[in-house]
Coordinates of C-alpha atoms and ligand atoms in Angstrom, one line a residue:
M1 CA 0.1 0.1 0.1
T2 CA 1.5 3.3 -0.8
N3 CA 1.5 6.2 1.0
A4 CA -1.3 8.0 -0.7
E5 CA -3.6 4.8 -0.7
A6 CA -3.2 4.8 3.2
I7 CA -4.1 8.5 3.3
G8 CA -7.1 8.4 1.0
P9 CA -8.1 11.7 -1.3
L10 CA -6.4 15.0 -0.9
S11 CA -7.0 18.0 -2.7
T12 CA -4.0 20.6 -3.2
D13 CA -3.3 23.8 -5.3
V14 CA -0.2 22.4 -6.9
L15 CA 0.8 18.7 -7.0
V16 CA 4.3 17.8 -7.8
I17 CA 5.4 14.7 -9.2
G18 CA 8.7 13.5 -8.7
G19 CA 10.9 14.5 -5.8
G20 CA 14.5 14.8 -7.3
P21 CA 15.9 18.3 -8.0
A22 CA 13.3 19.6 -10.3
G23 CA 10.6 18.5 -8.2
T24 CA 11.9 19.7 -4.9
W25 CA 13.2 23.2 -5.9
A26 CA 9.5 23.2 -7.9
A27 CA 7.8 22.4 -4.5
I28 CA 10.3 25.3 -2.6
K29 CA 8.9 27.8 -4.9
A30 CA 5.5 27.3 -4.9
A31 CA 5.3 26.6 -1.1
Q32 CA 7.0 30.2 -1.0
A33 CA 4.7 31.7 -3.2
G34 CA 1.9 30.7 -0.7
V35 CA 0.1 27.7 -2.2
D36 CA -0.6 24.2 -0.7
V37 CA 1.9 21.9 -2.3
V38 CA 1.8 18.0 -2.4
L39 CA 5.0 16.3 -4.0
A40 CA 4.5 12.6 -4.6
D41 CA 7.5 10.6 -5.6
K42 CA 7.3 7.0 -6.5
G43 CA 10.5 6.0 -4.1
Y44 CA 11.4 8.4 -1.2
T45 CA 11.9 12.0 -1.8
G46 CA 15.8 12.8 -1.0
A47 CA 16.9 9.3 -1.9
S48 CA 15.4 8.6 -5.2
G49 CA 16.4 10.0 -8.9
A50 CA 19.8 10.0 -10.5
T51 CA 21.2 12.9 -8.6
A52 CA 20.6 11.5 -5.1
S53 CA 23.0 8.6 -5.2
V54 CA 25.9 10.4 -7.3
G55 CA 28.1 13.6 -7.3
T56 CA 26.7 15.9 -9.9
G57 CA 28.5 18.7 -11.9
I58 CA 26.6 21.8 -12.0
W59 CA 26.8 24.5 -15.1
Y60 CA 27.6 27.3 -12.3
V61 CA 29.0 30.2 -13.8
D62 CA 30.1 33.4 -11.5
D63 CA 28.0 36.7 -12.5
V64 CA 31.0 37.9 -14.4
P65 CA 29.5 39.0 -17.8
E66 CA 32.9 38.0 -19.5
Q67 CA 32.8 34.3 -17.9
R68 CA 29.3 34.0 -19.0
E69 CA 29.8 34.8 -22.7
A70 CA 32.6 32.0 -22.7
A71 CA 30.6 29.5 -20.9
M72 CA 27.9 29.9 -23.5
A73 CA 30.3 30.4 -26.7
S74 CA 31.6 26.6 -25.2
R75 CA 28.4 25.3 -25.3
E76 CA 27.3 26.4 -27.9
A77 CA 30.2 25.2 -30.0
L78 CA 29.7 21.5 -28.1
G79 CA 26.0 21.6 -29.4
G80 CA 26.7 22.3 -33.0
H81 CA 25.3 26.0 -32.4
L82 CA 21.9 24.6 -32.0
A83 CA 21.4 26.2 -28.8
E84 CA 19.3 29.3 -28.1
R85 CA 21.3 31.9 -26.0
E86 CA 18.1 33.1 -24.3
W87 CA 17.7 29.6 -22.8
M88 CA 21.2 29.3 -21.9
A89 CA 20.9 32.5 -20.0
R90 CA 18.1 31.8 -18.0
V91 CA 19.7 28.0 -17.1
L92 CA 22.8 30.4 -16.1
D93 CA 20.5 32.6 -14.0
E94 CA 18.5 30.1 -12.1
T95 CA 21.4 28.0 -11.3
H96 CA 23.4 30.5 -9.9
A97 CA 20.7 31.8 -7.8
R98 CA 19.6 28.1 -6.8
M99 CA 23.2 27.3 -5.7
H100 CA 23.5 30.7 -3.6
E101 CA 20.4 29.7 -1.9
L102 CA 21.5 26.1 -1.4
G103 CA 24.3 27.5 0.5
E104 CA 22.6 30.1 2.3
V105 CA 19.2 28.6 3.3
Q106 CA 19.7 24.8 3.1
R107 CA 23.2 25.4 4.1
Y108 CA 24.9 23.0 2.1
P109 CA 28.6 22.8 2.6
F110 CA 30.1 23.6 -0.5
P111 CA 33.9 23.1 -0.5
V112 CA 36.2 25.8 -0.7
D113 CA 39.1 27.0 -3.2
V114 CA 42.5 28.1 -2.0
N115 CA 41.0 31.9 -1.8
G116 CA 38.3 30.3 0.7
Q117 CA 35.7 31.0 -2.3
P118 CA 32.7 28.4 -2.3
I119 CA 33.1 26.0 -5.3
R120 CA 29.7 25.6 -6.6
N121 CA 29.8 23.6 -10.0
D122 CA 29.7 20.2 -8.0
L123 CA 27.3 18.7 -5.6
Q124 CA 27.3 15.7 -3.4
G125 CA 23.9 14.1 -4.4
P126 CA 22.9 12.5 -0.9
E127 CA 23.6 15.6 0.9
Y128 CA 22.3 17.6 -1.7
M129 CA 18.9 15.7 -1.9
R130 CA 18.6 15.2 2.0
R131 CA 18.8 18.9 2.6
Q132 CA 16.3 19.7 -0.3
R133 CA 13.9 17.0 1.7
T134 CA 14.4 18.7 4.9
R135 CA 13.7 22.0 3.2
V136 CA 10.5 21.2 1.5
Q137 CA 9.1 19.3 4.9
R138 CA 10.1 23.0 6.7
L139 CA 8.0 25.0 4.2
G140 CA 5.0 22.8 4.7
V141 CA 4.9 20.8 1.8
R142 CA 3.3 17.4 2.2
I143 CA 5.3 14.3 1.1
L144 CA 3.9 11.7 0.2
D145 CA 6.3 8.7 -0.6
P146 CA 6.3 6.0 -1.9
T147 CA 3.5 6.9 -4.3
P148 CA 3.9 6.2 -8.0
T149 CA 1.8 8.3 -10.1
P150 CA 0.3 7.1 -13.2
L151 CA 1.1 9.7 -16.0
R152 CA -0.3 9.7 -19.7
R153 CA 1.7 11.2 -22.7
R154 CA -0.4 14.1 -24.1
R155 CA -0.6 14.0 -28.0
G156 CA 2.2 15.8 -29.0
G157 CA 3.0 17.1 -25.8
P158 CA 6.2 16.4 -23.9
M159 CA 6.3 13.1 -21.9
P160 CA 6.1 14.0 -18.3
G161 CA 7.8 12.2 -15.3
C162 CA 10.9 11.8 -17.9
G163 CA 12.7 13.4 -14.9
R164 CA 16.0 14.2 -16.6
A165 CA 15.8 17.9 -17.3
M166 CA 18.5 20.0 -15.8
H167 CA 16.5 21.1 -12.7
A168 CA 17.3 24.7 -13.2
L169 CA 15.6 24.7 -16.6
S170 CA 12.3 23.0 -14.7
I171 CA 12.3 25.8 -12.2
T172 CA 12.4 28.2 -15.1
F173 CA 9.7 26.5 -16.7
V174 CA 7.7 26.7 -13.5
R175 CA 8.2 30.0 -13.2
A176 CA 7.3 30.6 -16.8
L177 CA 4.0 29.2 -16.1
G178 CA 3.2 31.6 -13.1
L179 CA 2.4 28.4 -11.1
R180 CA -0.9 28.3 -13.0
S181 CA -0.6 24.7 -13.6
P182 CA -2.0 22.6 -10.5
V183 CA 0.3 19.7 -12.0
V184 CA 4.1 19.9 -12.2
T185 CA 5.8 16.7 -13.4
A186 CA 9.6 16.7 -12.6
Ligands
FAD201 C1 24.8 8.3 -14.4 C2 24.3 9.5 -14.7 C3 25.1 10.8 -14.3 C4 24.2 12.2 -14.1 N1 25.6 12.9 -14.0 C5 24.6 14.4 -14.0 C6 25.4 15.5 -13.7 O1 26.9 15.3 -13.6 N2 25.1 16.7 -13.8 C7 23.8 17.0 -14.4 O2 23.2 18.2 -14.5 N3 23.0 15.9 -14.9 C8 23.5 14.6 -14.4 N4 22.7 13.5 -14.8 C9 21.4 13.6 -15.0 C10 20.4 14.0 -13.9 O3 19.6 12.8 -13.6 C11 19.6 15.0 -13.7 O4 20.5 16.2 -13.9 C12 18.6 15.2 -12.6 O5 18.9 13.8 -11.6 C13 17.2 15.5 -13.0 O6 16.7 15.8 -11.7 P1 15.1 15.5 -11.8 O7 14.3 15.9 -10.8 O8 14.7 16.0 -13.3 O9 15.1 13.8 -12.3 P2 15.4 12.9 -11.1 O10 16.6 12.9 -10.2 O11 15.6 11.5 -12.0 O12 14.1 12.6 -10.0 C14 13.0 11.9 -10.7 C15 12.2 11.8 -9.7 O13 10.9 11.5 -10.1 C16 10.4 10.4 -9.4 N5 9.5 9.7 -10.2 C17 9.7 9.3 -11.3 N6 8.3 8.6 -12.1 C18 7.4 9.0 -11.4 C19 5.9 8.8 -11.2 N7 5.4 8.3 -12.2 N8 5.5 9.2 -10.0 C20 6.1 9.7 -8.9 N9 7.5 9.7 -8.6 C21 7.9 9.5 -10.0 C22 11.8 9.4 -9.1 O14 11.6 8.3 -8.2 C23 12.6 10.5 -8.8 O15 12.7 11.0 -7.5 C24 23.0 12.1 -14.7 C25 22.5 11.2 -14.9 C26 22.5 9.9 -14.6 C27 21.9 8.9 -14.8

């Protein structure tokens, strides 16, 4: 029996499906916006998904125009010049903001370089996701796990629940929606 079956019917303003980086950040931002949030994961939020068990490289670039320009130019070349600059800039903005938030609010212990500056382009998944779960809970989000959610593909639409997008990109998407969608698939 899953958590949801044990609890019975629920109502909420926002249902986030998937408790990886994308889902936990979406739940945090929705809860901060003042709405009621339920987060459902088929496994255990904080331990499920690819990030929770590995070291994760993060596309973090300091907020210095020349460094951002160089980073985007490098990725453009790697992607055969198919990438859109606007999206790359949004990913860089979101990643920059979320990594600072992770250090300041979730108190993630970033290692420091020889100058004492935090190194934010790499995360230890278990530590990261454990802190994400704690933050989500502190914001009053109701976590349901284990709760596998049946997902259907809409005609012509993206496959929900794939859970492989960069989490910063997903947060950007949630923001672009203005949290009008009641369901967020992470
Ligand atoms: C080996 C490997 C190495 C990687 N290295 C990097 C890296 O260095 N840097 C990087 O940016 N990315 C890396 N990735 C990609 C990585 O998966 C994503 O960046 C990140 O985990 C995506 O976060 P997510 O929240 O979208 O998905 P996930 O972390 O996969 O989380 C999805 C969550 O949704 C839950 N879920 C899925 N379906 C359902 C359902 N139907 N109902 C309820 N819950 C559901 C899962 O249990 C899981 O907790 C790597 C992936 C792999 C496999």
